[in-house]
PDB file of C-alpha atoms in Angstrom:
ATOM      1  CA  GLY T   2       0.000   0.000   0.000  1.00  0.00           C
ATOM      2  CA  THR T   3       0.866   3.634  -0.192  1.00  0.00           C
ATOM      3  CA  CYS T   4       1.833   5.565   2.908  1.00  0.00           C
ATOM      4  CA  ARG T   5       0.053   8.894   3.049  1.00  0.00           C
ATOM      5  CA  PRO T   6       0.421  11.694   5.599  1.00  0.00           C
ATOM      6  CA  GLY T   7      -2.410  11.763   8.116  1.00  0.00           C
ATOM      7  CA  PRO T   8      -4.083  14.824   9.540  1.00  0.00           C
ATOM      8  CA  GLY T   9      -1.449  15.213  12.268  1.00  0.00           C
ATOM      9  CA  ALA T  10       1.780  14.806  10.321  1.00  0.00           C
ATOM     10  CA  THR T  11       3.300  15.583   6.971  1.00  0.00           C
ATOM     11  CA  SER T  12       6.470  14.434   5.284  1.00  0.00           C
ATOM     12  CA  ALA T  13       9.180  17.054   5.565  1.00  0.00           C
ATOM     13  CA  GLY T  14      12.023  15.670   3.458  1.00  0.00           C
ATOM     14  CA  LYS T  15      15.402  15.519   5.170  1.00  0.00           C
ATOM     15  CA  THR T  16      14.082  16.681   8.539  1.00  0.00           C
ATOM     16  CA  GLY T  17      11.795  13.684   9.091  1.00  0.00           C
ATOM     17  CA  ILE T  18       8.277  14.168  10.401  1.00  0.00           C
ATOM     18  CA  GLU T  19       6.791  17.589  10.843  1.00  0.00           C
ATOM     19  CA  ASN T  20       3.603  18.381  12.708  1.00  0.00           C
ATOM     20  CA  PRO T  21       1.696  21.157  10.941  1.00  0.00           C
ATOM     21  CA  ALA T  22       0.391  22.433  14.293  1.00  0.00           C
ATOM     22  CA  GLN T  23       2.841  23.947  16.751  1.00  0.00           C
ATOM     23  CA  PRO T  24       3.735  21.105  19.173  1.00  0.00           C
ATOM     24  CA  ARG T  25       3.198  21.783  22.866  1.00  0.00           C
ATOM     25  CA  LEU T  26       5.303  18.909  24.243  1.00  0.00           C
ATOM     26  CA  LEU T  27       7.480  15.964  23.280  1.00  0.00           C
ATOM     27  CA  LEU T  28       7.169  12.373  24.433  1.00  0.00           C
ATOM     28  CA  LEU T  29      10.024  10.288  23.014  1.00  0.00           C
ATOM     29  CA  ILE T  30      10.644   6.554  23.447  1.00  0.00           C
ATOM     30  CA  ALA T  31      13.863   4.962  22.193  1.00  0.00           C
ATOM     31  CA  GLY T  32      15.917   1.825  22.602  1.00  0.00           C
ATOM     32  CA  GLY T  33      19.646   1.443  22.020  1.00  0.00           C
ATOM     33  CA  ILE T  34      21.021   3.154  18.945  1.00  0.00           C
ATOM     34  CA  GLY T  35      17.459   4.241  18.075  1.00  0.00           C
ATOM     35  CA  VAL T  36      17.981   7.260  20.321  1.00  0.00           C
ATOM     36  CA  VAL T  37      20.372   8.894  17.819  1.00  0.00           C
ATOM     37  CA  PRO T  38      17.734  10.402  15.485  1.00  0.00           C
ATOM     38  CA  LEU T  39      15.886  11.813  18.500  1.00  0.00           C
ATOM     39  CA  LEU T  40      18.914  13.771  19.761  1.00  0.00           C
ATOM     40  CA  SER T  41      18.460  16.511  17.163  1.00  0.00           C
ATOM     41  CA  VAL T  42      14.742  16.695  17.969  1.00  0.00           C
ATOM     42  CA  ILE T  43      15.607  17.304  21.634  1.00  0.00           C
ATOM     43  CA  ASP T  44      18.343  19.829  20.784  1.00  0.00           C
ATOM     44  CA  GLY T  45      16.024  21.643  18.397  1.00  0.00           C
ATOM     45  CA  SER T  46      13.153  21.937  20.895  1.00  0.00           C
ATOM     46  CA  PRO T  47      14.632  23.415  24.089  1.00  0.00           C
ATOM     47  CA  ASP T  48      11.439  25.291  25.001  1.00  0.00           C
ATOM     48  CA  LEU T  49       9.096  22.302  24.778  1.00  0.00           C
ATOM     49  CA  PRO T  50       8.304  20.174  27.826  1.00  0.00           C
ATOM     50  CA  THR T  51      10.018  16.873  27.024  1.00  0.00           C
ATOM     51  CA  LYS T  52       9.936  13.402  28.523  1.00  0.00           C
ATOM     52  CA  VAL T  53      12.248  10.667  27.198  1.00  0.00           C
ATOM     53  CA  PHE T  54      12.182   6.933  27.896  1.00  0.00           C
ATOM     54  CA  TYR T  55      15.471   5.396  26.755  1.00  0.00           C
ATOM     55  CA  ASN T  56      16.790   1.894  27.357  1.00  0.00           C
ATOM     56  CA  ALA T  57      19.634  -0.338  26.196  1.00  0.00           C
ATOM     57  CA  HIS T  58      20.804  -3.903  26.735  1.00  0.00           C
ATOM     58  CA  THR T  59      23.887  -2.911  28.773  1.00  0.00           C
ATOM     59  CA  LYS T  60      25.088   0.139  30.710  1.00  0.00           C
ATOM     60  CA  GLU T  61      27.861   0.584  28.135  1.00  0.00           C
ATOM     61  CA  SER T  62      25.217   0.750  25.402  1.00  0.00           C
ATOM     62  CA  LEU T  63      23.496   3.781  26.977  1.00  0.00           C
ATOM     63  CA  ILE T  64      25.087   6.415  24.768  1.00  0.00           C
ATOM     64  CA  TYR T  65      25.256  10.223  25.003  1.00  0.00           C
ATOM     65  CA  GLU T  66      25.122  10.230  28.793  1.00  0.00           C
ATOM     66  CA  GLU T  67      26.563  13.768  28.855  1.00  0.00           C
ATOM     67  CA  LYS T  68      23.705  15.062  26.692  1.00  0.00           C
ATOM     68  CA  PHE T  69      21.073  13.575  28.985  1.00  0.00           C
ATOM     69  CA  TYR T  70      22.896  15.024  32.001  1.00  0.00           C
ATOM     70  CA  TYR T  71      22.819  18.486  30.390  1.00  0.00           C
ATOM     71  CA  TRP T  72      19.181  18.214  29.279  1.00  0.00           C
ATOM     72  CA  ASN T  73      18.089  17.023  32.729  1.00  0.00           C
ATOM     73  CA  SER T  74      19.226  20.397  34.112  1.00  0.00           C
ATOM     74  CA  ARG T  75      16.351  22.007  32.185  1.00  0.00           C
ATOM     75  CA  ASP T  76      13.169  22.551  34.170  1.00  0.00           C
ATOM     76  CA  ASN T  77      11.068  21.214  31.295  1.00  0.00           C
ATOM     77  CA  PHE T  78      13.040  18.018  30.585  1.00  0.00           C
ATOM     78  CA  GLN T  79      12.842  14.613  32.223  1.00  0.00           C
ATOM     79  CA  SER T  80      14.510  11.404  31.130  1.00  0.00           C
ATOM     80  CA  HIS T  81      14.113   7.820  32.246  1.00  0.00           C
ATOM     81  CA  CYS T  82      17.200   5.871  31.162  1.00  0.00           C
ATOM     82  CA  GLN T  83      17.792   2.269  32.144  1.00  0.00           C
ATOM     83  CA  VAL T  84      19.366  -1.053  31.244  1.00  0.00           C
ATOM     84  CA  GLY T  85      16.749  -3.527  30.061  1.00  0.00           C
ATOM     85  CA  ARG T  86      13.265  -3.013  28.744  1.00  0.00           C
ATOM     86  CA  PHE T  87      10.724  -0.839  30.478  1.00  0.00           C
ATOM     87  CA  LYS T  88       7.763  -2.609  32.000  1.00  0.00           C
ATOM     88  CA  ASP T  89       4.291  -1.183  31.491  1.00  0.00           C
ATOM     89  CA  GLU T  90       4.018  -0.354  35.173  1.00  0.00           C
ATOM     90  CA  GLU T  91       7.192   1.761  34.891  1.00  0.00           C
ATOM     91  CA  ILE T  92       5.948   3.862  31.972  1.00  0.00           C
ATOM     92  CA  PHE T  93       2.179   4.198  32.421  1.00  0.00           C
ATOM     93  CA  PRO T  94       2.252   6.103  35.752  1.00  0.00           C
ATOM     94  CA  CYS T  95       4.661   8.626  34.214  1.00  0.00           C
ATOM     95  CA  LEU T  96       2.398   9.146  31.219  1.00  0.00           C
ATOM     96  CA  LYS T  97      -0.481  10.170  33.475  1.00  0.00           C
ATOM     97  CA  THR T  98       1.508  13.171  34.690  1.00  0.00           C
ATOM     98  CA  PHE T  99       2.413  14.215  31.152  1.00  0.00           C
ATOM     99  CA  PRO T 100      -0.544  15.727  29.269  1.00  0.00           C
ATOM    100  CA  VAL T 101      -1.072  14.091  25.887  1.00  0.00           C
ATOM    101  CA  SER T 102      -3.424  15.285  23.176  1.00  0.00           C
ATOM    102  CA  ARG T 103      -4.638  13.288  20.205  1.00  0.00           C
ATOM    103  CA  PHE T 104      -4.711  14.405  16.602  1.00  0.00           C
TER     104      PHE T 104
END
């Protein structure tokens, strides 16, 4: 089938996904090396409330620790980084305190 942009997102070429409405917050979930594309999103959105869930298989695999340390000094940034997968009961309570809107 053909992938078509929905009402909440459009294709934006080299920059990835772009929301046509001004975003009010970021909720990012990444595992291992999958965090790399999200780093520029975080850097490019310093004024947005941001919550990141990031995990890896080993402590050595948790990369860019210095970036997360710096970002965590922001009042509007919170990260949850850990070795091993997140369990539902670890993520769901955090989501309740982070307002989410639907498109």
